[in-house]
CSV table of C-alpha atoms and ligand atoms in Angstrom, one decimal:
chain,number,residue,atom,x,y,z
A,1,UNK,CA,-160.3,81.8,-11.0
A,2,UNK,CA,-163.5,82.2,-12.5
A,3,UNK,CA,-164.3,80.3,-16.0
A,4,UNK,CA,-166.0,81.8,-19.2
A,5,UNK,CA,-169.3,80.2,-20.1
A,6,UNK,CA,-168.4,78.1,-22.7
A,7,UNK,CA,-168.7,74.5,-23.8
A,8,UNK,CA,-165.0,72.7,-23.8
A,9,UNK,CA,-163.3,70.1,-22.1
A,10,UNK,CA,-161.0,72.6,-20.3
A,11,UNK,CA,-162.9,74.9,-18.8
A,12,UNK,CA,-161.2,78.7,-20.0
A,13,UNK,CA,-159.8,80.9,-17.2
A,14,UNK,CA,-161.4,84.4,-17.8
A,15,UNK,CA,-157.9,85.5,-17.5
A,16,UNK,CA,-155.3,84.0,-19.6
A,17,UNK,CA,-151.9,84.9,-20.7
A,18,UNK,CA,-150.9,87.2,-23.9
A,19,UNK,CA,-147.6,85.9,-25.3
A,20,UNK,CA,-146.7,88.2,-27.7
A,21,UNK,CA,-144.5,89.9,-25.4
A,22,UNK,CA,-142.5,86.4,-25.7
A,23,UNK,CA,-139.5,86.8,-28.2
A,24,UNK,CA,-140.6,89.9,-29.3
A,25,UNK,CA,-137.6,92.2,-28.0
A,26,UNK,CA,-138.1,94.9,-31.0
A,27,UNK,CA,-142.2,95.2,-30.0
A,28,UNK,CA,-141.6,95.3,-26.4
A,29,UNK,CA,-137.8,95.9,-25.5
A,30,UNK,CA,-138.1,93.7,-22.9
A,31,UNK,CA,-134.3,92.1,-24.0
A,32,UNK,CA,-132.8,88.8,-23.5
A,33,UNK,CA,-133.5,88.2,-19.4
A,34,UNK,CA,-137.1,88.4,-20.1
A,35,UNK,CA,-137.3,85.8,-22.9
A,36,UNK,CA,-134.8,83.6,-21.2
A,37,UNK,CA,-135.8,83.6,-17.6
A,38,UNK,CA,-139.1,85.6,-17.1
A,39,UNK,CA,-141.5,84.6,-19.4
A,40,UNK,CA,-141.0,81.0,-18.1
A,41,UNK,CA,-141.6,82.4,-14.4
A,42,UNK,CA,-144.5,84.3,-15.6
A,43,UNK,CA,-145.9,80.9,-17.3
A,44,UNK,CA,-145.3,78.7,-14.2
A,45,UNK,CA,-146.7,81.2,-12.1
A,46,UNK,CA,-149.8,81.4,-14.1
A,47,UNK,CA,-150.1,77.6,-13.9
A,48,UNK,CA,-149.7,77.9,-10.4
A,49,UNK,CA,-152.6,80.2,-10.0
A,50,UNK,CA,-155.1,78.5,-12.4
A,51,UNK,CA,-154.9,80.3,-15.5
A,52,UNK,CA,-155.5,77.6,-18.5
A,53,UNK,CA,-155.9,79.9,-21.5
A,54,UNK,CA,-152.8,80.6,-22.8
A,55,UNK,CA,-152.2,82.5,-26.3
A,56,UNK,CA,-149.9,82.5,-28.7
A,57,UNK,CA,-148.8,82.9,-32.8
A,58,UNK,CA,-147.1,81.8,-35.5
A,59,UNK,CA,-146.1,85.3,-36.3
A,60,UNK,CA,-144.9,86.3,-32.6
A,61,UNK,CA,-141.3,86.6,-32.3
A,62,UNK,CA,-141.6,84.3,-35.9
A,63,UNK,CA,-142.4,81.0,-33.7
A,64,UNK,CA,-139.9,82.3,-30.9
A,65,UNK,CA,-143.1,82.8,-29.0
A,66,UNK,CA,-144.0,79.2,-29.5
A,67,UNK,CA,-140.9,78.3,-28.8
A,68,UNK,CA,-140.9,79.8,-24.9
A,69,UNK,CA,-144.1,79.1,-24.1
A,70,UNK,CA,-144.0,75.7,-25.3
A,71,UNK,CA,-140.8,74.6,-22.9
A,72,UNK,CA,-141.8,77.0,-20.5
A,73,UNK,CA,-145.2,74.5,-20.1
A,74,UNK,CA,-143.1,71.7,-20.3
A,75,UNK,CA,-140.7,72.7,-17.7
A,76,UNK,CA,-143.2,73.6,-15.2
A,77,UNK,CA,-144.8,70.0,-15.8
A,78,UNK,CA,-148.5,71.3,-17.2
A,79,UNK,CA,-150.6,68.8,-18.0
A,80,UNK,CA,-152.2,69.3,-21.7
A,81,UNK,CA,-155.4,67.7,-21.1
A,82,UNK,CA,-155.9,70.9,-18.2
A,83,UNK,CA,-155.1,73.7,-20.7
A,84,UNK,CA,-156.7,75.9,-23.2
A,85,UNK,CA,-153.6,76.3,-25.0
A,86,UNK,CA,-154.6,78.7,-28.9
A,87,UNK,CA,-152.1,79.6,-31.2
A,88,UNK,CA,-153.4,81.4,-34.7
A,89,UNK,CA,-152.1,81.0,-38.3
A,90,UNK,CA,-150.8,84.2,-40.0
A,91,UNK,CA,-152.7,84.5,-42.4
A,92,UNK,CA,-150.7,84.2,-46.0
A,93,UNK,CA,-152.5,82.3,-48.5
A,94,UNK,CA,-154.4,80.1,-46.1
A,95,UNK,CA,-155.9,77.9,-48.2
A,96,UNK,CA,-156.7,74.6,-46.6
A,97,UNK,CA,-153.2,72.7,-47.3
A,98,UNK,CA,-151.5,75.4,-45.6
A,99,UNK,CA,-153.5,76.1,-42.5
A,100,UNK,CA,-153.1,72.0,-42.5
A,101,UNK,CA,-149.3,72.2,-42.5
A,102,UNK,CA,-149.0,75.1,-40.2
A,103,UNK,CA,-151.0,74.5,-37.4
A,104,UNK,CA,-149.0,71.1,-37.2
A,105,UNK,CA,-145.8,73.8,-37.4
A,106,UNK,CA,-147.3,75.7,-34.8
A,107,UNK,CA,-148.2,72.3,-32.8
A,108,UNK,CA,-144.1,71.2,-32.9
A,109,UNK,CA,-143.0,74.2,-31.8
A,110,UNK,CA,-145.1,74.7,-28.8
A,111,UNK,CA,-144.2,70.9,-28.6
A,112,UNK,CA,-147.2,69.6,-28.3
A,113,UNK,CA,-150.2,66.4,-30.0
A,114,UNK,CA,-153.2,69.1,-30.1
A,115,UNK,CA,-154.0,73.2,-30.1
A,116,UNK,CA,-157.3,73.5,-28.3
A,117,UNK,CA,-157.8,76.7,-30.4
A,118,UNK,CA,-156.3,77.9,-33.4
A,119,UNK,CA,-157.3,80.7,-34.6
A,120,UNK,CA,-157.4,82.7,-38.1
A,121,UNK,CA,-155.3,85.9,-37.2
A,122,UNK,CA,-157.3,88.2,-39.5
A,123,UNK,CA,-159.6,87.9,-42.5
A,124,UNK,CA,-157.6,87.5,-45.9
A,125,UNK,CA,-159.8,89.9,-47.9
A,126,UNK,CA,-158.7,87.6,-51.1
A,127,UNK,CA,-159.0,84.2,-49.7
A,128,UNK,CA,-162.4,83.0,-48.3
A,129,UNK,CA,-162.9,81.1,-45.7
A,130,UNK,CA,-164.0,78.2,-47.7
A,131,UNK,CA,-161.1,77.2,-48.0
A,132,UNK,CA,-159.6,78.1,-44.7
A,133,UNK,CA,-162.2,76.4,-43.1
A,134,UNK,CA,-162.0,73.1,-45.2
A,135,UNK,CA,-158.4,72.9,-43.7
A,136,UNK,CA,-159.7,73.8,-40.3
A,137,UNK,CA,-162.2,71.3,-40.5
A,138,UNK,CA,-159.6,68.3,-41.2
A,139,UNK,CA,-157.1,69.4,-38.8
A,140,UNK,CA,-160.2,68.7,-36.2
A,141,UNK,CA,-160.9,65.3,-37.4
A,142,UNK,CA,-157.2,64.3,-36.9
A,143,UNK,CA,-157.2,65.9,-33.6
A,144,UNK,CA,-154.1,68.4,-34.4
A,145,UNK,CA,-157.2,71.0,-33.8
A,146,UNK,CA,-159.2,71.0,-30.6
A,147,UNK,CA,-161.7,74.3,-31.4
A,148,UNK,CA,-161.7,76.7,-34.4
A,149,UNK,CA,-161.1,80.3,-33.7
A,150,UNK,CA,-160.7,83.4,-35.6
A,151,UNK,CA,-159.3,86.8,-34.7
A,152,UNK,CA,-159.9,90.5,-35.8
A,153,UNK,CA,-163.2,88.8,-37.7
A,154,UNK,CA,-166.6,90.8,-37.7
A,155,UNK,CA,-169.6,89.8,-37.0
A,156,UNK,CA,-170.7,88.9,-40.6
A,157,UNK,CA,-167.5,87.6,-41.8
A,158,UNK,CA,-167.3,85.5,-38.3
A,159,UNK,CA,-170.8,84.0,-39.4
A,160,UNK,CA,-169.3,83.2,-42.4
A,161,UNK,CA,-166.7,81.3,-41.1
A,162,UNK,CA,-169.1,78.9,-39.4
A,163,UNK,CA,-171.3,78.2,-42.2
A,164,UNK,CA,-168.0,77.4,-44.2
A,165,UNK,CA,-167.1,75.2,-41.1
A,166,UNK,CA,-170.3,73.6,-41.6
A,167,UNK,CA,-170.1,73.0,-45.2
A,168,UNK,CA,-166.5,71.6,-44.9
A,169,UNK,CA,-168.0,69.2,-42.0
A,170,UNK,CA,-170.9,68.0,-44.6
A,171,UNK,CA,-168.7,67.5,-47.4
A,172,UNK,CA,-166.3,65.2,-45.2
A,173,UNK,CA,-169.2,63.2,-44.9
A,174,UNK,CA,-171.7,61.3,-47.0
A,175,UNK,CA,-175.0,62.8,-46.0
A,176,UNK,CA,-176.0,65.3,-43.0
A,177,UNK,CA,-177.2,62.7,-41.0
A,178,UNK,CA,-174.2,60.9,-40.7
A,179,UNK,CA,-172.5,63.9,-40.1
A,180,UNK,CA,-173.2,64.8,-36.5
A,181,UNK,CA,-173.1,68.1,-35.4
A,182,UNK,CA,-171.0,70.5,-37.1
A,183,UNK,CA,-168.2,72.4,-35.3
A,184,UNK,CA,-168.7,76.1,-34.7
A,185,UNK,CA,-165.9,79.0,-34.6
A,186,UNK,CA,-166.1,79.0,-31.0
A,187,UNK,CA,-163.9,82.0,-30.6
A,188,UNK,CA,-163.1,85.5,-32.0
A,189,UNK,CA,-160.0,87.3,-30.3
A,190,UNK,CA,-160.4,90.9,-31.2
A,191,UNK,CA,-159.3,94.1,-29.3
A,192,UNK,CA,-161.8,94.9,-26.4
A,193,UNK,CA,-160.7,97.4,-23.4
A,194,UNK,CA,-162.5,100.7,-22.0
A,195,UNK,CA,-160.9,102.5,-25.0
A,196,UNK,CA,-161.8,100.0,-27.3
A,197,UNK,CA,-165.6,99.0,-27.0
A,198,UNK,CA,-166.6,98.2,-30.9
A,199,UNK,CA,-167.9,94.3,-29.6
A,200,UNK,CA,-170.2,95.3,-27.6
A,201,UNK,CA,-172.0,96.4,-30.5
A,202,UNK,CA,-172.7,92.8,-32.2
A,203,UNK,CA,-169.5,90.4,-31.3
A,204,UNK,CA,-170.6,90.3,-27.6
A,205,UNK,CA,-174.5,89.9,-28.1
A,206,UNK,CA,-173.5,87.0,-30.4
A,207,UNK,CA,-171.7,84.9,-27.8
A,208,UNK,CA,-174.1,85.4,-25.4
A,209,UNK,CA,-176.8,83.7,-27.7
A,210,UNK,CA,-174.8,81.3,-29.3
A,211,UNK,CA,-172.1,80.5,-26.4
A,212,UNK,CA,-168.9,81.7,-27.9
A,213,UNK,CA,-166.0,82.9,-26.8
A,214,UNK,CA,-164.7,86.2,-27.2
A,215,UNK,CA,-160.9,86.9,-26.1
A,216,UNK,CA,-160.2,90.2,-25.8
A,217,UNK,CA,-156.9,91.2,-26.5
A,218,UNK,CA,-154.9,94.1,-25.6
A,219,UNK,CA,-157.4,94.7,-22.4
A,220,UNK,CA,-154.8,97.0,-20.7
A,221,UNK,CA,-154.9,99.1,-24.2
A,222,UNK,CA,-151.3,98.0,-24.1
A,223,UNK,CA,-150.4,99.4,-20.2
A,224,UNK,CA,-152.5,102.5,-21.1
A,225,UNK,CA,-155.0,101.2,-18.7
A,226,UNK,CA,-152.7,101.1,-15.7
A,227,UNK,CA,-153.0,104.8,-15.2
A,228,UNK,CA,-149.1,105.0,-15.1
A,229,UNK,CA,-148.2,107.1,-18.2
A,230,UNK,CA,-147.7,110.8,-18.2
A,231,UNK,CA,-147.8,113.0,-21.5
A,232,UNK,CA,-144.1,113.8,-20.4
A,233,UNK,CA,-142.9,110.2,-21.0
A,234,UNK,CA,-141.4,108.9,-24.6
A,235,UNK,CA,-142.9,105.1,-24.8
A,236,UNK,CA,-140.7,103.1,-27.0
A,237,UNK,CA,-140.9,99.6,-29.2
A,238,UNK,CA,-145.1,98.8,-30.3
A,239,UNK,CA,-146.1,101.6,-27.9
A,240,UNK,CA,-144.5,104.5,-29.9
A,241,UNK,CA,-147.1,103.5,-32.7
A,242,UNK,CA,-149.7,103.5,-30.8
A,243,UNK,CA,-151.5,106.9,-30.9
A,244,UNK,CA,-153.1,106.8,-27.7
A,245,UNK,CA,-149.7,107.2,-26.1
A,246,UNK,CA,-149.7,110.6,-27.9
A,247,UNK,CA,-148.9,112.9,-25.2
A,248,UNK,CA,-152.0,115.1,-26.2
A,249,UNK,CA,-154.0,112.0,-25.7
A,250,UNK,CA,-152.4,110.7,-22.2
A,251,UNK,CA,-153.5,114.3,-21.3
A,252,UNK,CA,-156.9,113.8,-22.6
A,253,UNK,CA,-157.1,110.1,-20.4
A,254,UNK,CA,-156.3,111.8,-17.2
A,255,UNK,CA,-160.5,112.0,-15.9
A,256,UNK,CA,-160.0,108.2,-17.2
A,257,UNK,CA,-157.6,107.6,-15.4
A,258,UNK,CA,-158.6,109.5,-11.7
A,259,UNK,CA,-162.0,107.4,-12.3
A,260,UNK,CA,-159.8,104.1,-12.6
A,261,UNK,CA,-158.0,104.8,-9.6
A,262,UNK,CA,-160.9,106.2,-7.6
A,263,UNK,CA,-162.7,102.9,-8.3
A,264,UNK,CA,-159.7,100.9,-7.7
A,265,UNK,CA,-158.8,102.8,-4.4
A,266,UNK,CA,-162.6,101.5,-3.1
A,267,UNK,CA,-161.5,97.6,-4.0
A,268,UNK,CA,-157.6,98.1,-2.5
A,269,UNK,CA,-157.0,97.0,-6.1
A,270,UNK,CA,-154.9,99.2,-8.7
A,271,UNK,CA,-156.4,100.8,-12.3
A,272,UNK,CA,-154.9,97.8,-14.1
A,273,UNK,CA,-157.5,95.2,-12.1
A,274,UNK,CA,-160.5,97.7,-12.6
A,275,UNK,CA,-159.5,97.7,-16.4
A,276,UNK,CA,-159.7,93.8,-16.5
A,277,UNK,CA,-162.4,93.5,-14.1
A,278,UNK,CA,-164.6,96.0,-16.7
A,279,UNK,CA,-163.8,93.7,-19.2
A,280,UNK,CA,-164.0,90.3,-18.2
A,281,UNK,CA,-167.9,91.1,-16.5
A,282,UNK,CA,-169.8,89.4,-19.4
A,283,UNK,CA,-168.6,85.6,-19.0
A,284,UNK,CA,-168.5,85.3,-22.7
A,285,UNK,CA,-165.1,86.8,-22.2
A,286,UNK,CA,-161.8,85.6,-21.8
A,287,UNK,CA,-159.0,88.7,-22.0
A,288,UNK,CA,-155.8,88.0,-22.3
A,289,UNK,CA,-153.4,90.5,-20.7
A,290,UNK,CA,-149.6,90.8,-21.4
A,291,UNK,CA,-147.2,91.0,-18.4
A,292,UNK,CA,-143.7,91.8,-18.5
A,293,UNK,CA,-143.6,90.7,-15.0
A,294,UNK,CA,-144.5,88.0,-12.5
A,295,UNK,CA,-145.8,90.7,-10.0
A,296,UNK,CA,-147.8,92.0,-13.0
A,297,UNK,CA,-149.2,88.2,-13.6
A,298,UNK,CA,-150.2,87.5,-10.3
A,299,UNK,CA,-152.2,91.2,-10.3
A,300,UNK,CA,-153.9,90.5,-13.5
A,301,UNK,CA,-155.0,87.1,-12.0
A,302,UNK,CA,-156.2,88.5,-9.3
A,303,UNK,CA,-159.0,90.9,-11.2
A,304,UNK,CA,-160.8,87.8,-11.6
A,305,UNK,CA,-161.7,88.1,-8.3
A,306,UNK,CA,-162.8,91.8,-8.2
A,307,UNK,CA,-166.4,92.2,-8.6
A,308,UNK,CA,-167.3,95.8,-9.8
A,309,UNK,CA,-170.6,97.0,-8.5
A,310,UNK,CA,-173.0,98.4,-11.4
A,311,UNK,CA,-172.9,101.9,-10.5
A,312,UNK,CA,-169.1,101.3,-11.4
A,313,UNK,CA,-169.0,99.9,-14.4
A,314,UNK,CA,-171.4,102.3,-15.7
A,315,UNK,CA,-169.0,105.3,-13.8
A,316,UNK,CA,-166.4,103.6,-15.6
A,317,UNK,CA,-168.1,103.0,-19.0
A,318,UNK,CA,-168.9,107.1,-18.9
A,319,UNK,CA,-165.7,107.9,-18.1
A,320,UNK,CA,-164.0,106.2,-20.9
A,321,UNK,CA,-166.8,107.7,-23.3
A,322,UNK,CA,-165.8,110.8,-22.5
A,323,UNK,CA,-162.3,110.3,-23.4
A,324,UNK,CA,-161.9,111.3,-27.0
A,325,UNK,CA,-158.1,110.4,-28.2
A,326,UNK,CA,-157.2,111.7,-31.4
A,327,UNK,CA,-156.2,108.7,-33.8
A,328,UNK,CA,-156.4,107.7,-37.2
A,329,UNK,CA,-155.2,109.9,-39.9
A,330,UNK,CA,-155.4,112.9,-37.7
A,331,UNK,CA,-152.8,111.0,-35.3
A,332,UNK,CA,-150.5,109.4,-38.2
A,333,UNK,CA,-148.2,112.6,-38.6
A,334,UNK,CA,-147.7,113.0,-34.8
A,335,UNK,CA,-147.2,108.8,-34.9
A,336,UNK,CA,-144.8,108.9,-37.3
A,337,UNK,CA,-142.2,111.6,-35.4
A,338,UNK,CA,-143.1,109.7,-32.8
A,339,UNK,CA,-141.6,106.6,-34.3
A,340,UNK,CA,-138.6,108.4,-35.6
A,341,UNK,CA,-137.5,109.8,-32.6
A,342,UNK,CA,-137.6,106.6,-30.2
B,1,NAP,N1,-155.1,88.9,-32.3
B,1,NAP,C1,-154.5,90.0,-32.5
B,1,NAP,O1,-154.4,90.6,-33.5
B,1,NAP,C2,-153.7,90.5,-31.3
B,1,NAP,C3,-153.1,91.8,-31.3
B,1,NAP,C4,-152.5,92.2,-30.1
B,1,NAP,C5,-152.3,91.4,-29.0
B,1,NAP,N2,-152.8,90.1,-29.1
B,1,NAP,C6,-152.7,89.2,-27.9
B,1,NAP,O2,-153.1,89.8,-26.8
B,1,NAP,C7,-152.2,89.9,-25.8
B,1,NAP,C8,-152.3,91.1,-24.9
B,1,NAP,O3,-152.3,92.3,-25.7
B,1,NAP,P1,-151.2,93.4,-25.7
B,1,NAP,O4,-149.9,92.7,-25.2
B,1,NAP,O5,-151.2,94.1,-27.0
B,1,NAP,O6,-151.7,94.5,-24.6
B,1,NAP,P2,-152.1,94.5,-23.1
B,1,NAP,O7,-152.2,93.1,-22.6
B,1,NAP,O8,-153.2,95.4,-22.9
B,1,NAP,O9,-150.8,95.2,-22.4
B,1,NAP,C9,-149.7,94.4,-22.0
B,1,NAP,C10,-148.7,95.3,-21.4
B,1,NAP,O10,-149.3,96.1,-20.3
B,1,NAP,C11,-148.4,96.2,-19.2
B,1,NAP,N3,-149.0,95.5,-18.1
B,1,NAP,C12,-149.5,94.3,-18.0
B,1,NAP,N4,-150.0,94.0,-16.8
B,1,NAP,C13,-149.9,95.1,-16.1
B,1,NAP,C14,-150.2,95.5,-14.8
B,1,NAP,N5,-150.8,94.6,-13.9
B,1,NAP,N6,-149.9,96.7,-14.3
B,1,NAP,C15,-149.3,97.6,-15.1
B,1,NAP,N7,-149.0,97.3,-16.4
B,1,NAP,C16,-149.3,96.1,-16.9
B,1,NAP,C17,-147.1,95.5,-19.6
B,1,NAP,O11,-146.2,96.4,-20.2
B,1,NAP,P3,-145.1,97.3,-19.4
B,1,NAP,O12,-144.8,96.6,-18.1
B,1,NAP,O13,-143.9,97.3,-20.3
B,1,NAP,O14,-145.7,98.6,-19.3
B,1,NAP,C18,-147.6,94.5,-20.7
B,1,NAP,O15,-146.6,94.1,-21.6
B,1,NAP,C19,-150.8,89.7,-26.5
B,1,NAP,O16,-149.8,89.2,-25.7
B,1,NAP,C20,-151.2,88.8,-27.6
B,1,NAP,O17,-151.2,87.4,-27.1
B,1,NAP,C21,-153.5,89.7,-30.2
């Protein structure tokens, strides 16, 4: 497994585990069998093949997420002190009481002393993150906290975070010097895939300097990446509302999708690998792929080990340039029958 390039105790598996699939059967239809046996075979699996980061939410499945990864982790005997376990707050009024009281929520659920990440899942555009971060900062001293994270942050508003981290860690003590060094926002999770390349702009150049983290969620542009859909298919649960499985736009992905599957055909590996392997090149990057499978764990895993040459990433990188999927207001009508007839 290789390990992103980051300062913490546990080092972070470039691949982790996405858990919002876990008690989530109206996102993801994956019904009962999944939540009750699978995800806990996916988990021990993961174990088993040296993923450490795994991530989860207050708001998945409302703490049923938690819930199963936290005895699934149990039950296959992990060790805390050799994972990278990061939950994130939902956001409501998280002002520095609450974030207090729900990340120890979040910590009972999953059943466990410390989160090694927790993570702001978006900006409150009412709330700063003074406050957040004040409550941040005290979970850290007591240990609830191992690293502070946000999620869905930009650059600017991710900057802001940290100085508000560091103005909560000087007011916590007398003077500066006493202080030590302040804690950072190590991590941002935002959505990074071939079809969704927006931190490479400034999210990714700001790691690199400063040795953050960023996870990039929904790397397989949820399964879009596996080169598996057809425009003749109706996708169901959190899929149907997502416009890139518009069949106009599964059309448009199909030169996308010959290019994963060329490059993946070179490797013996399938278009899902060559997706994670695109993404998880820079070492500042840790995704976090979903799997409603064991067989679809263990081949996520295994990207880490696929090396993509240059020429193919940049084949790759063109390829999904070229791709031009209608979304945003001009998909919304097209979503919305497309939500009313699953
Ligand atoms: N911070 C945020 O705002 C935010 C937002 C979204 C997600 N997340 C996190 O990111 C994680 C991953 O994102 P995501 O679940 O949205 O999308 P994803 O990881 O891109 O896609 C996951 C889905 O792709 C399919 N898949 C997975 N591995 C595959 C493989 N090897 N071959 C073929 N298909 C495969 C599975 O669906 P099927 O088998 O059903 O096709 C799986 O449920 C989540 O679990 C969650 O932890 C965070």
């Amino acid at each position: 497994m290789r390990h992103a390039h980051v300062d913490t105790a546990v080092p972070v598996s470039q691949i982790g585990l996405g858990t919002w699939q876990f008690g989530s059967g109206r996102e993801w239809g994956y019904g009962p069998d999944y939540d009750d046996h699978e995800a806990a075979a996916i988990v021990r699996r993961a174990l088993e093949l040296g993923v450490t980061l795994f991530d989860t939410a207050e708001i998945y499945g409302r703490g049923a997420s938690e819930r199963i990864l936290g005895s699934a982790l149990r039950d296959a005997g992990a060790d805390p002190d050799a994972i990278f376990l990061a939950s994130k707050l939902f956001p409501l009024l998280p002002v520095a009481p609450v974030v207090e009281q729900r990340a120890i929520a979040s910590a009972r659920r999953l059943g466990v002393r410390r989160l090694d990440l927790y993570q702001v899942h978006q900006p409150n555009p009412a709330v700063s993150d003074a406050t957040t971060m004040r409550g941040m900062h005290a979970l850290i001293q007591l240990g609830v906290v191992g690293h502070a994270g946000v999620s869905n942050y930009s650059l600017r508003r991710w900057q802001q975070a940290d100085a508000a981290l560091a103005v909560a860690h000087r007011q916590a003590h007398d003077t500066a010097s006493l202080a030590g060094p302040a804690p950072v926002v190590l991590a941002n999770q935002v959505q990074y895939s071939l079809v969704h390349r927006g931190p490479e702009d400034e999210l990714l150049p700001f790691a690199r300097r400063e040795k953050r983290l960023v996870i990039a969620y929904s790397p397989l542009a949820q399964g879009l990446l596996s080169a598996r859909h057809t425009s003749g298919e109706r996708v169901g649960g959190v899929r149907s509302a997502n416009p890139l499985f518009l069949p106009e736009n599964l059309d448009a992905a199909r030169p996308l999708f010959a290019t994963l599957r060329e490059i993946a055909d070179a490797h013996d590996a399938t278009p899902a690998q060559v997706a994670l392997a695109w993404v998880i090149r820079d070492p500042q990057v840790a995704a976090i792929p979903g799997a409603s499978s064991v067989e679809q764990l263990e081949s996520n895993v295994a990207a880490a080990e696929l090396r993509l040459r240059d020429d193919e990433v940049a084949a790759l990188t063109r390829a999904a340039l070229d791709f031009r999927p209608v979304t945003g207001w001009r998909s919304a009508p097209k979503v919305l029958r497309s939500l009313a007839g699953r």
